[in-house]
Amino acid sequence: MKSRYKDLTDTELLQNYYQDGDNQWLGILLPRYTLLLLGVCMKYLKNEEDAQDSVQQIFLKVISELHKYKVDYFKSWIYTIAKNYCLMRLRGQKKVPLQLDEQALSAEIPENETEIIDKEIIYQKMQKAIEQLNTEQKQCITQFYLQKKSYAEISELTGYSMLQVKSHLQNGKRNLKQMMKHEIDYDSLND
């Protein structure tokens, strides 16, 4: 079955899963996210063996709980599940890393479907907004906030001076805020 359906999109696989409840659809979908989840788990747990174990636990969690939710954006949903799983694991070990931002520390596993969908929508809008930035701002924002690189590392990778990196980050951040505010204002007008 797997080879015959491997070209289906995530959305099509989810629709099939919701229609017949067959876990074979998840058997096609989940392996697509192994590297993403391993990366997320490594970022938080800092240990390859713990990260690999966590990916397996996250897969089991998804298999046992996905039927409870109507997920439209699987990538952002599973990313949130992975991040929250790692944070809960770290809290249980009392080893919450210092470099985690306050928002990540306060993140909890969403209580209901609406919360998950809201987070997915914001995540999708943020991704679109980042794509609309000019090349320099997009590079700096992505490397600093998503890849956690320092000003010096970004400067070395891009060839921009430290002052240019700082400027691109400030302008990119300001532009993102404006785009996100515009998106939220626009959405509220359509409700």
mmCIF file of C-alpha atoms in Angstrom:
data_model
loop_
_atom_site.group_PDB
_atom_site.id
_atom_site.type_symbol
_atom_site.label_atom_id
_atom_site.label_comp_id
_atom_site.label_asym_id
_atom_site.label_seq_id
_atom_site.Cartn_x
_atom_site.Cartn_y
_atom_site.Cartn_z
ATOM 1 C CA MET A 1 0.000 0.000 0.000
ATOM 2 C CA LYS A 2 2.755 2.465 0.924
ATOM 3 C CA SER A 3 4.447 2.676 -2.463
ATOM 4 C CA ARG A 4 1.132 3.059 -4.261
ATOM 5 C CA TYR A 5 0.073 6.087 -2.152
ATOM 6 C CA LYS A 6 3.426 7.758 -1.442
ATOM 7 C CA ASP A 7 2.663 10.633 -3.855
ATOM 8 C CA LEU A 8 -0.456 11.703 -1.949
ATOM 9 C CA THR A 9 -0.240 15.047 -0.174
ATOM 10 C CA ASP A 10 -0.385 15.323 3.610
ATOM 11 C CA THR A 11 -3.926 16.658 3.304
ATOM 12 C CA GLU A 12 -5.044 13.706 1.170
ATOM 13 C CA LEU A 13 -3.482 11.230 3.585
ATOM 14 C CA LEU A 14 -5.214 12.927 6.524
ATOM 15 C CA GLN A 15 -8.552 12.907 4.698
ATOM 16 C CA ASN A 16 -8.183 9.177 4.033
ATOM 17 C CA TYR A 17 -7.247 8.580 7.676
ATOM 18 C CA TYR A 18 -10.264 10.538 8.943
ATOM 19 C CA GLN A 19 -12.555 8.668 6.531
ATOM 20 C CA ASP A 20 -11.577 5.105 7.404
ATOM 21 C CA GLY A 21 -9.429 5.389 10.569
ATOM 22 C CA ASP A 22 -6.770 3.126 9.036
ATOM 23 C CA ASN A 23 -3.355 3.718 10.629
ATOM 24 C CA GLN A 24 -1.665 2.682 7.376
ATOM 25 C CA TRP A 25 -2.252 6.271 6.169
ATOM 26 C CA LEU A 26 -0.225 7.483 9.135
ATOM 27 C CA GLY A 27 2.412 4.910 8.210
ATOM 28 C CA ILE A 28 2.897 6.867 4.990
ATOM 29 C CA LEU A 29 2.573 10.326 6.558
ATOM 30 C CA LEU A 30 4.712 10.106 9.703
ATOM 31 C CA PRO A 31 8.037 9.061 8.121
ATOM 32 C CA ARG A 32 7.940 12.306 6.125
ATOM 33 C CA TYR A 33 8.459 14.155 9.409
ATOM 34 C CA THR A 34 11.150 12.024 11.029
ATOM 35 C CA LEU A 35 13.980 14.485 10.269
ATOM 36 C CA LEU A 36 11.935 17.527 11.283
ATOM 37 C CA LEU A 37 11.032 15.914 14.607
ATOM 38 C CA LEU A 38 14.584 14.722 15.190
ATOM 39 C CA GLY A 39 15.793 18.288 14.619
ATOM 40 C CA VAL A 40 13.228 19.729 17.030
ATOM 41 C CA CYS A 41 14.060 17.130 19.683
ATOM 42 C CA MET A 42 17.823 17.669 19.278
ATOM 43 C CA LYS A 43 17.321 21.420 19.648
ATOM 44 C CA TYR A 44 15.627 21.017 23.015
ATOM 45 C CA LEU A 45 17.081 17.789 24.442
ATOM 46 C CA LYS A 46 20.694 18.165 23.198
ATOM 47 C CA ASN A 47 21.149 14.373 23.149
ATOM 48 C CA GLU A 48 20.793 12.213 20.030
ATOM 49 C CA GLU A 49 19.605 9.090 21.843
ATOM 50 C CA ASP A 50 16.993 11.038 23.837
ATOM 51 C CA ALA A 51 15.911 12.785 20.633
ATOM 52 C CA GLN A 52 15.470 9.483 18.768
ATOM 53 C CA ASP A 53 13.470 8.016 21.666
ATOM 54 C CA SER A 54 11.344 11.156 21.777
ATOM 55 C CA VAL A 55 10.555 10.949 18.055
ATOM 56 C CA GLN A 56 9.220 7.431 18.597
ATOM 57 C CA GLN A 57 7.139 8.604 21.571
ATOM 58 C CA ILE A 58 5.775 11.507 19.542
ATOM 59 C CA PHE A 59 4.798 9.117 16.732
ATOM 60 C CA LEU A 60 2.964 6.937 19.272
ATOM 61 C CA LYS A 61 1.243 10.010 20.702
ATOM 62 C CA VAL A 62 0.135 11.103 17.217
ATOM 63 C CA ILE A 63 -1.176 7.615 16.393
ATOM 64 C CA SER A 64 -3.164 7.436 19.631
ATOM 65 C CA GLU A 65 -4.505 11.009 19.614
ATOM 66 C CA LEU A 66 -4.847 12.271 16.041
ATOM 67 C CA HIS A 67 -8.375 10.887 15.735
ATOM 68 C CA LYS A 68 -9.486 13.343 18.453
ATOM 69 C CA TYR A 69 -8.590 16.406 16.378
ATOM 70 C CA LYS A 70 -9.423 17.785 12.957
ATOM 71 C CA VAL A 71 -5.958 18.782 11.773
ATOM 72 C CA ASP A 72 -5.675 20.838 8.591
ATOM 73 C CA TYR A 73 -1.977 21.801 8.749
ATOM 74 C CA PHE A 74 -0.202 18.623 9.809
ATOM 75 C CA LYS A 75 3.349 20.004 9.698
ATOM 76 C CA SER A 76 2.678 22.832 12.145
ATOM 77 C CA TRP A 77 0.502 20.575 14.328
ATOM 78 C CA ILE A 78 3.154 17.854 14.670
ATOM 79 C CA TYR A 79 5.857 20.498 15.210
ATOM 80 C CA THR A 80 3.839 21.918 18.116
ATOM 81 C CA ILE A 81 3.279 18.425 19.538
ATOM 82 C CA ALA A 82 7.036 17.721 19.341
ATOM 83 C CA LYS A 83 8.052 21.030 20.922
ATOM 84 C CA ASN A 84 5.570 20.623 23.764
ATOM 85 C CA TYR A 85 6.611 17.000 24.302
ATOM 86 C CA CYS A 86 10.256 18.061 24.652
ATOM 87 C CA LEU A 87 9.394 20.929 27.003
ATOM 88 C CA MET A 88 7.308 18.628 29.190
ATOM 89 C CA ARG A 89 10.138 16.091 29.231
ATOM 90 C CA LEU A 90 12.644 18.782 30.234
ATOM 91 C CA ARG A 91 10.335 20.096 32.927
ATOM 92 C CA GLY A 92 10.015 16.568 34.267
ATOM 93 C CA GLN A 93 13.794 16.342 34.458
ATOM 94 C CA LYS A 94 14.069 19.925 35.814
ATOM 95 C CA LYS A 95 16.503 20.688 32.976
ATOM 96 C CA VAL A 96 14.830 23.490 31.072
ATOM 97 C CA PRO A 97 17.556 25.086 28.933
ATOM 98 C CA LEU A 98 18.305 28.741 29.585
ATOM 99 C CA GLN A 99 18.175 29.759 25.924
ATOM 100 C CA LEU A 100 14.465 28.969 25.582
ATOM 101 C CA ASP A 101 12.369 32.075 25.183
ATOM 102 C CA GLU A 102 9.536 32.899 27.588
ATOM 103 C CA GLN A 103 6.850 32.015 25.059
ATOM 104 C CA ALA A 104 8.308 28.530 24.584
ATOM 105 C CA LEU A 105 8.533 28.011 28.341
ATOM 106 C CA SER A 106 4.920 28.974 28.867
ATOM 107 C CA ALA A 107 3.674 26.817 25.992
ATOM 108 C CA GLU A 108 1.439 24.003 27.064
ATOM 109 C CA ILE A 109 -0.124 21.204 25.092
ATOM 110 C CA PRO A 110 -3.287 22.788 23.746
ATOM 111 C CA GLU A 111 -6.438 21.837 25.625
ATOM 112 C CA ASN A 112 -8.719 21.827 22.648
ATOM 113 C CA GLU A 113 -8.891 21.709 18.896
ATOM 114 C CA THR A 114 -9.583 25.446 18.517
ATOM 115 C CA GLU A 115 -6.329 26.333 20.264
ATOM 116 C CA ILE A 116 -4.371 24.014 17.963
ATOM 117 C CA ILE A 117 -6.020 25.443 14.861
ATOM 118 C CA ASP A 118 -5.378 29.024 16.042
ATOM 119 C CA LYS A 119 -1.690 28.248 16.575
ATOM 120 C CA GLU A 120 -1.484 26.581 13.161
ATOM 121 C CA ILE A 121 -3.034 29.621 11.468
ATOM 122 C CA ILE A 122 -0.608 32.012 13.175
ATOM 123 C CA TYR A 123 2.322 29.746 12.248
ATOM 124 C CA GLN A 124 1.208 29.645 8.599
ATOM 125 C CA LYS A 125 0.759 33.441 8.487
ATOM 126 C CA MET A 126 4.205 33.941 10.013
ATOM 127 C CA GLN A 127 5.757 31.669 7.367
ATOM 128 C CA LYS A 128 4.011 33.646 4.595
ATOM 129 C CA ALA A 129 5.105 36.951 6.128
ATOM 130 C CA ILE A 130 8.750 35.823 6.315
ATOM 131 C CA GLU A 131 8.589 34.876 2.623
ATOM 132 C CA GLN A 132 7.467 38.444 1.794
ATOM 133 C CA LEU A 133 10.532 40.047 3.400
ATOM 134 C CA ASN A 134 13.364 41.185 1.158
ATOM 135 C CA THR A 135 16.214 38.702 0.732
ATOM 136 C CA GLU A 136 18.534 40.309 3.283
ATOM 137 C CA GLN A 137 15.873 40.545 6.007
ATOM 138 C CA LYS A 138 14.611 37.016 5.307
ATOM 139 C CA GLN A 139 18.150 35.598 5.565
ATOM 140 C CA CYS A 140 18.906 37.397 8.816
ATOM 141 C CA ILE A 141 15.516 36.695 10.452
ATOM 142 C CA THR A 142 15.640 33.008 9.513
ATOM 143 C CA GLN A 143 19.210 32.513 10.680
ATOM 144 C CA PHE A 144 18.861 34.488 13.920
ATOM 145 C CA TYR A 145 15.416 33.424 15.152
ATOM 146 C CA LEU A 146 14.894 30.009 13.570
ATOM 147 C CA GLN A 147 18.441 28.683 13.326
ATOM 148 C CA LYS A 148 19.621 30.477 16.507
ATOM 149 C CA LYS A 149 22.784 31.861 14.894
ATOM 150 C CA SER A 150 24.670 34.802 16.407
ATOM 151 C CA TYR A 151 25.245 38.148 14.693
ATOM 152 C CA ALA A 152 28.846 37.098 14.037
ATOM 153 C CA GLU A 153 27.799 33.780 12.470
ATOM 154 C CA ILE A 154 25.225 35.501 10.260
ATOM 155 C CA SER A 155 27.798 38.089 9.232
ATOM 156 C CA GLU A 156 30.267 35.357 8.314
ATOM 157 C CA LEU A 157 27.680 33.308 6.381
ATOM 158 C CA THR A 158 26.121 36.207 4.463
ATOM 159 C CA GLY A 159 29.033 38.598 4.058
ATOM 160 C CA TYR A 160 27.010 41.428 5.655
ATOM 161 C CA SER A 161 28.743 43.607 8.230
ATOM 162 C CA MET A 162 27.612 43.284 11.865
ATOM 163 C CA LEU A 163 25.877 46.664 11.516
ATOM 164 C CA GLN A 164 24.031 45.453 8.398
ATOM 165 C CA VAL A 165 22.962 42.250 10.167
ATOM 166 C CA LYS A 166 21.591 44.246 13.080
ATOM 167 C CA SER A 167 19.803 46.620 10.706
ATOM 168 C CA HIS A 168 18.286 43.787 8.628
ATOM 169 C CA LEU A 169 17.077 42.087 11.824
ATOM 170 C CA GLN A 170 15.502 45.268 13.204
ATOM 171 C CA ASN A 171 13.847 46.172 9.910
ATOM 172 C CA GLY A 172 12.756 42.595 9.268
ATOM 173 C CA LYS A 173 11.250 42.291 12.734
ATOM 174 C CA ARG A 174 9.403 45.595 12.324
ATOM 175 C CA ASN A 175 8.116 44.552 8.879
ATOM 176 C CA LEU A 176 6.973 41.165 10.207
ATOM 177 C CA LYS A 177 5.051 42.841 13.019
ATOM 178 C CA GLN A 178 3.360 45.165 10.529
ATOM 179 C CA MET A 179 2.481 42.310 8.175
ATOM 180 C CA MET A 180 1.144 40.157 11.012
ATOM 181 C CA LYS A 181 -0.876 43.081 12.411
ATOM 182 C CA HIS A 182 -2.280 43.762 8.946
ATOM 183 C CA GLU A 183 -3.186 40.068 8.532
ATOM 184 C CA ILE A 184 -4.913 39.945 11.935
ATOM 185 C CA ASP A 185 -6.785 43.224 11.311
ATOM 186 C CA TYR A 186 -7.829 42.011 7.851
ATOM 187 C CA ASP A 187 -9.014 38.658 9.224
ATOM 188 C CA SER A 188 -11.063 40.297 11.963
ATOM 189 C CA LEU A 189 -12.840 42.429 9.336
ATOM 190 C CA ASN A 190 -13.842 39.268 7.455
ATOM 191 C CA ASP A 191 -15.254 37.487 10.520
#
